[in-house]
Amino acid sequence: MTGSDDARKFYAKLMAAHARSADPRIEEVFASVPREAFLGPGPWTVFAGDGGFKTPTADPSYIYQNVLVVLDADKGINNGEPVLHAMWIGKVEPKPGETVTHIGAGTGYYTALLARLVEPGGSVTAFEIEADLAAQAKVNLAAYGNVEVIPGDAVAGPLPPSDIIYVNAGVIAPPATWLRALKPGGRLIFPWRPAERIGLAVLVTRMQAGFVCQPFMGSWFIPCVGASLAGPEAKVPTRERALRTRSIWLSEDKAPDRTATAVFGEVWFSSRAIRGERKR
C-alpha cells in the first residue's frame, strides 16, 4: 500500500464523520474513488482559506485534504471542498436503485461518488454546461456504467424524473422544472443565492402536501447560468428571512401569500412549515 492509499483511507474516515450518516458505504466510496483521477495531472493548484498555491509534487496525498482544486482558473471553476460534499451526501442519503440528476458535474468526481452510492440498480444523469469539462467528465466516468454525461444546460429544459437532484451552482431559486422532476420523497439539494451576500445550502424534500425546505449551512458556489439573476418583480429576502424558510411552492399551485420570504417568478419560498414533514 502506498502513502497516497493510506492518505485516501484516512480522508475517507474524516469524510464519513462529517457526513454524520449511519450509512457505512459513504466511507467506502470516499476510500475507493481516487480523487486524482478526476483532476488532470499534478502538481495541482489548491485553494484553502483565502489563498491558492501548488502542491509540492504530483503525490495524490496532497489532495486528500479539505481543499478546493482548480479545474479552470479563468472561469473560477474548482473541484469543491470534500467536507461540504460529504455533508451534502449525508443529507440527501443516496440509496441503491435511486435515480440522481447531478447539475454542475465538473470533471465528475462527486458524480462518481453518487454513482457508487446508488448501485446496484441506480443511475446518475450528469449535466455540465462547460463543454471542455463535460468532455473530460465523459472520459473520467467511462468506467461507470450507470452514468450518463450530458454536455448542456440543465435550466433550459425538463430534467429526468429524479429521486435526488444534486446542484453545484448557485441559483436565486430552483427552476420550476427541477421541482417538477422530483419523485415523491425526492430530495433536491442546492446552493441558494437569492442576493449577493446570501449563500445558503438548502435541502428540499417532496412530500404529499408540498415541498419541505430546510436551509442548513452556509454555501458559496459559482452562479448557475440561466438561474442566477433576479427580475425586477422579485421579492428578495434578507438573510434572516431566508433562514426562516420552511417550504417552497410553485406559483401555479399556490399563489404567494403573507408568509412569503422570497418570490422569484414561478417559484416562491414560505416561512410556513408543511404539516407532517419528515425530519431528516
Short mmCIF file of C-alpha atoms in Angstrom, two decimals:
data_model
loop_
_atom_site.label_atom_id
_atom_site.label_comp_id
_atom_site.label_asym_id
_atom_site.label_seq_id
_atom_site.Cartn_x
_atom_site.Cartn_y
_atom_site.Cartn_z
CA MET A 1 0.00 0.00 0.00
CA THR A 2 1.35 3.44 -0.94
CA GLY A 3 1.32 6.60 1.13
CA SER A 4 -1.45 8.03 -1.05
CA ASP A 5 -3.56 4.90 -0.39
CA ASP A 6 -3.14 5.45 3.35
CA ALA A 7 -4.00 9.15 2.93
CA ARG A 8 -7.16 8.30 0.99
CA LYS A 9 -8.32 5.79 3.60
CA PHE A 10 -7.82 8.32 6.41
CA TYR A 11 -9.52 11.03 4.32
CA ALA A 12 -12.47 8.67 3.81
CA LYS A 13 -12.86 8.25 7.57
CA LEU A 14 -12.86 12.02 8.01
CA MET A 15 -15.45 12.50 5.25
CA ALA A 16 -17.71 9.83 6.74
CA ALA A 17 -17.51 11.56 10.12
CA HIS A 18 -18.52 14.89 8.55
CA ALA A 19 -21.39 13.21 6.69
CA ARG A 20 -22.96 12.24 10.03
CA SER A 21 -24.66 9.31 8.39
CA ALA A 22 -25.24 5.76 9.57
CA ASP A 23 -24.50 4.54 6.03
CA PRO A 24 -21.08 2.80 6.08
CA ARG A 25 -20.93 2.99 2.28
CA ILE A 26 -20.05 6.69 2.45
CA GLU A 27 -16.65 5.88 3.89
CA GLU A 28 -16.27 3.04 1.41
CA VAL A 29 -16.89 5.22 -1.66
CA PHE A 30 -14.61 8.04 -0.49
CA ALA A 31 -11.92 5.39 0.03
CA SER A 32 -12.44 3.62 -3.29
CA VAL A 33 -12.87 6.53 -5.75
CA PRO A 34 -9.49 8.17 -6.48
CA ARG A 35 -9.87 11.95 -6.49
CA GLU A 36 -6.72 12.46 -8.55
CA ALA A 37 -8.27 10.55 -11.46
CA PHE A 38 -10.68 13.49 -11.97
CA LEU A 39 -8.25 16.42 -11.63
CA GLY A 40 -5.82 16.07 -14.50
CA PRO A 41 -2.07 15.60 -13.99
CA GLY A 42 -0.44 17.10 -10.92
CA PRO A 43 1.00 19.10 -9.32
CA TRP A 44 -2.36 20.76 -8.66
CA THR A 45 -3.32 24.27 -7.61
CA VAL A 46 -5.37 24.14 -4.42
CA PHE A 47 -7.29 26.78 -2.50
CA ALA A 48 -7.54 26.89 1.27
CA GLY A 49 -8.68 29.87 3.30
CA ASP A 50 -8.16 32.95 1.11
CA GLY A 51 -5.19 31.74 -0.90
CA GLY A 52 -4.15 29.38 -3.63
CA PHE A 53 -0.88 27.50 -4.09
CA LYS A 54 0.56 24.49 -5.90
CA THR A 55 1.11 21.13 -4.28
CA PRO A 56 4.86 20.40 -3.99
CA THR A 57 4.63 17.34 -6.25
CA ALA A 58 2.05 15.18 -8.04
CA ASP A 59 1.74 12.92 -4.98
CA PRO A 60 -2.05 12.40 -4.59
CA SER A 61 -1.69 12.54 -0.80
CA TYR A 62 -1.74 16.33 -1.10
CA ILE A 63 -5.30 16.45 -2.44
CA TYR A 64 -6.75 14.16 0.27
CA GLN A 65 -7.36 17.27 2.34
CA ASN A 66 -10.34 19.61 2.61
CA VAL A 67 -9.14 21.81 -0.26
CA LEU A 68 -10.62 23.16 -3.46
CA VAL A 69 -8.65 22.04 -6.51
CA VAL A 70 -8.59 24.34 -9.54
CA LEU A 71 -10.18 22.97 -12.72
CA ASP A 72 -10.45 26.22 -14.73
CA ALA A 73 -8.76 29.21 -13.12
CA ASP A 74 -10.05 31.73 -15.68
CA LYS A 75 -13.69 30.80 -15.01
CA GLY A 76 -13.28 30.23 -11.27
CA ILE A 77 -14.29 26.56 -11.55
CA ASN A 78 -12.94 24.20 -8.92
CA ASN A 79 -13.39 20.68 -7.64
CA GLY A 80 -15.22 21.62 -4.46
CA GLU A 81 -14.42 21.08 -0.79
CA PRO A 82 -14.83 17.42 0.15
CA VAL A 83 -16.20 18.19 3.63
CA LEU A 84 -19.07 20.19 2.14
CA HIS A 85 -19.91 17.38 -0.27
CA ALA A 86 -19.68 14.77 2.48
CA MET A 87 -22.20 16.78 4.50
CA TRP A 88 -24.48 17.15 1.48
CA ILE A 89 -24.28 13.46 0.65
CA GLY A 90 -25.16 12.68 4.25
CA LYS A 91 -28.19 14.98 3.95
CA VAL A 92 -29.61 13.54 0.71
CA GLU A 93 -28.97 9.90 1.73
CA PRO A 94 -28.46 8.24 -1.69
CA LYS A 95 -29.79 4.68 -1.72
CA PRO A 96 -29.32 1.71 -4.07
CA GLY A 97 -31.68 1.86 -7.02
CA GLU A 98 -32.28 5.62 -6.90
CA THR A 99 -32.02 7.99 -9.84
CA VAL A 100 -29.83 11.06 -9.44
CA THR A 101 -29.51 14.20 -11.53
CA HIS A 102 -26.20 15.99 -10.90
CA ILE A 103 -26.14 19.61 -12.11
CA GLY A 104 -22.70 21.17 -12.46
CA ALA A 105 -20.78 17.90 -12.59
CA GLY A 106 -17.41 19.45 -13.46
CA THR A 107 -14.99 16.65 -14.30
CA GLY A 108 -17.06 14.05 -12.47
CA TYR A 109 -15.51 13.30 -9.05
CA TYR A 110 -18.66 13.83 -7.00
CA THR A 111 -20.71 12.27 -9.80
CA ALA A 112 -18.65 9.12 -9.33
CA LEU A 113 -19.32 9.05 -5.59
CA LEU A 114 -23.06 9.43 -6.17
CA ALA A 115 -22.97 6.72 -8.84
CA ARG A 116 -21.37 4.25 -6.46
CA LEU A 117 -23.89 5.06 -3.71
CA VAL A 118 -26.92 4.27 -5.90
CA GLU A 119 -25.53 0.90 -7.01
CA PRO A 120 -26.95 -1.59 -7.69
CA GLY A 121 -29.80 -0.54 -9.93
CA GLY A 122 -29.46 3.22 -9.66
CA SER A 123 -28.22 5.75 -12.20
CA VAL A 124 -26.87 9.28 -12.49
CA THR A 125 -27.54 11.84 -15.22
CA ALA A 126 -24.80 14.46 -15.02
CA PHE A 127 -25.16 17.89 -16.62
CA GLU A 128 -22.14 20.10 -17.28
CA ILE A 129 -22.55 23.29 -19.31
CA GLU A 130 -18.81 23.88 -19.91
CA ALA A 131 -18.03 21.78 -22.99
CA ASP A 132 -14.40 21.02 -22.13
CA LEU A 133 -15.26 19.92 -18.61
CA ALA A 134 -18.15 17.77 -19.87
CA ALA A 135 -15.83 16.10 -22.38
CA GLN A 136 -13.33 15.35 -19.63
CA ALA A 137 -16.10 14.06 -17.35
CA LYS A 138 -17.18 11.61 -20.08
CA VAL A 139 -13.63 10.24 -20.22
CA ASN A 140 -13.26 10.13 -16.43
CA LEU A 141 -16.61 8.39 -15.93
CA ALA A 142 -16.32 5.92 -18.82
CA ALA A 143 -15.88 3.02 -16.39
CA TYR A 144 -19.09 3.95 -14.53
CA GLY A 145 -21.79 2.15 -16.48
CA ASN A 146 -24.63 3.81 -14.59
CA VAL A 147 -23.65 7.41 -15.50
CA GLU A 148 -24.72 9.49 -18.50
CA VAL A 149 -22.93 12.82 -19.00
CA ILE A 150 -24.93 15.49 -20.83
CA PRO A 151 -22.89 18.46 -22.11
CA GLY A 152 -25.54 21.12 -21.83
CA ASP A 153 -27.83 23.40 -19.86
CA ALA A 154 -29.89 21.88 -17.03
CA VAL A 155 -32.04 25.02 -16.80
CA ALA A 156 -33.29 25.24 -20.39
CA GLY A 157 -35.42 22.08 -20.46
CA PRO A 158 -37.04 19.41 -18.30
CA LEU A 159 -34.98 17.08 -16.13
CA PRO A 160 -35.48 13.31 -15.92
CA PRO A 161 -37.66 12.10 -13.01
CA SER A 162 -35.28 12.05 -10.04
CA ASP A 163 -35.02 10.75 -6.51
CA ILE A 164 -32.14 13.18 -5.95
CA ILE A 165 -31.21 16.41 -7.71
CA TYR A 166 -27.73 17.47 -6.60
CA VAL A 167 -26.83 21.01 -7.70
CA ASN A 168 -23.33 22.50 -7.71
CA ALA A 169 -24.04 26.02 -8.99
CA GLY A 170 -25.73 28.89 -7.17
CA VAL A 171 -29.33 29.82 -8.05
CA ILE A 172 -31.70 32.58 -6.95
CA ALA A 173 -34.36 29.86 -6.87
CA PRO A 174 -34.61 26.35 -8.27
CA PRO A 175 -36.35 26.44 -11.66
CA ALA A 176 -39.89 25.05 -11.61
CA THR A 177 -38.75 22.22 -13.88
CA TRP A 178 -36.39 20.97 -11.16
CA LEU A 179 -39.18 20.81 -8.59
CA ARG A 180 -41.49 19.05 -11.04
CA ALA A 181 -38.78 16.44 -11.75
CA LEU A 182 -38.66 15.29 -8.11
CA LYS A 183 -40.33 11.97 -7.47
CA PRO A 184 -42.46 11.58 -4.30
CA GLY A 185 -39.98 11.58 -1.41
CA GLY A 186 -37.34 13.03 -3.75
CA ARG A 187 -34.65 15.37 -2.46
CA LEU A 188 -33.20 18.48 -4.08
CA ILE A 189 -30.05 19.96 -2.57
CA PHE A 190 -28.74 23.24 -3.96
CA PRO A 191 -26.81 26.43 -3.16
CA TRP A 192 -29.41 29.19 -2.67
CA ARG A 193 -28.01 32.60 -3.56
CA PRO A 194 -31.01 34.93 -3.65
CA ALA A 195 -28.82 38.01 -3.12
CA GLU A 196 -25.14 38.87 -3.47
CA ARG A 197 -24.35 38.48 0.22
CA ILE A 198 -26.56 35.47 0.95
CA GLY A 199 -25.32 31.95 0.32
CA LEU A 200 -27.14 29.01 1.90
CA ALA A 201 -27.25 25.29 1.27
CA VAL A 202 -30.88 24.15 1.12
CA LEU A 203 -32.47 20.70 1.21
CA VAL A 204 -35.91 20.38 -0.40
CA THR A 205 -37.98 17.21 0.04
CA ARG A 206 -41.10 16.49 -1.99
CA MET A 207 -43.89 15.46 0.36
CA GLN A 208 -47.50 14.67 -0.45
CA ALA A 209 -48.59 18.09 0.81
CA GLY A 210 -45.82 20.09 -0.85
CA PHE A 211 -42.09 20.80 -0.80
CA VAL A 212 -40.38 20.98 2.57
CA CYS A 213 -37.46 23.43 2.54
CA GLN A 214 -34.58 23.32 5.02
CA PRO A 215 -31.68 25.81 4.90
CA PHE A 216 -28.92 24.08 6.84
CA MET A 217 -25.50 25.70 6.30
CA GLY A 218 -23.66 28.48 4.52
CA SER A 219 -22.63 27.65 0.96
CA TRP A 220 -20.98 29.53 -1.91
CA PHE A 221 -20.78 28.28 -5.50
CA ILE A 222 -20.27 29.95 -8.86
CA PRO A 223 -23.56 31.18 -10.39
CA CYS A 224 -25.74 28.80 -12.39
CA VAL A 225 -26.15 30.03 -15.97
CA GLY A 226 -29.80 30.93 -16.57
CA ALA A 227 -30.91 30.81 -12.92
CA SER A 228 -28.79 33.34 -11.05
CA LEU A 229 -30.31 36.74 -11.89
CA ALA A 230 -33.45 38.13 -10.25
CA GLY A 231 -36.01 40.07 -12.27
CA PRO A 232 -37.28 43.50 -11.17
CA GLU A 233 -40.51 41.97 -9.82
CA ALA A 234 -38.71 39.56 -7.48
CA LYS A 235 -39.11 39.68 -3.72
CA VAL A 236 -35.54 39.23 -2.48
CA PRO A 237 -35.12 38.07 1.14
CA THR A 238 -32.82 39.29 3.86
CA ARG A 239 -30.57 36.59 5.27
CA GLU A 240 -32.79 36.38 8.35
CA ARG A 241 -35.93 35.82 6.26
CA ALA A 242 -34.13 33.29 4.08
CA LEU A 243 -33.14 31.30 7.17
CA ARG A 244 -36.80 31.22 8.31
CA THR A 245 -37.89 29.49 5.10
CA ARG A 246 -39.63 26.15 5.71
CA SER A 247 -41.41 25.38 2.42
CA ILE A 248 -41.17 26.15 -1.29
CA TRP A 249 -44.05 26.40 -3.75
CA LEU A 250 -44.83 26.57 -7.43
CA SER A 251 -46.88 29.71 -8.05
CA GLU A 252 -49.17 27.73 -10.35
CA ASP A 253 -50.10 25.50 -7.40
CA LYS A 254 -50.36 28.17 -4.71
CA ALA A 255 -50.13 31.94 -5.03
CA PRO A 256 -47.61 33.77 -2.83
CA ASP A 257 -49.17 34.88 0.46
CA ARG A 258 -48.14 36.84 3.56
CA THR A 259 -45.81 34.01 4.66
CA ALA A 260 -43.64 34.51 1.57
CA THR A 261 -39.97 35.01 2.47
CA ALA A 262 -38.90 35.29 -1.20
CA VAL A 263 -40.64 35.28 -4.59
CA PHE A 264 -38.92 34.59 -7.91
CA GLY A 265 -41.45 34.22 -10.71
CA GLU A 266 -42.74 30.64 -10.89
CA VAL A 267 -41.26 29.72 -7.50
CA TRP A 268 -41.66 31.22 -4.04
CA PHE A 269 -40.45 30.45 -0.54
CA SER A 270 -42.55 30.47 2.64
CA SER A 271 -41.94 30.55 6.39
CA ARG A 272 -44.88 28.16 6.87
CA ALA A 273 -43.91 24.57 7.66
CA ILE A 274 -45.77 21.74 5.92
CA ARG A 275 -47.72 19.51 8.27
CA GLY A 276 -46.37 16.01 8.62
CA GLU A 277 -42.99 16.98 7.18
CA ARG A 278 -40.38 14.27 7.52
CA LYS A 279 -37.45 15.08 9.77
CA ARG A 280 -34.10 14.43 8.10
#
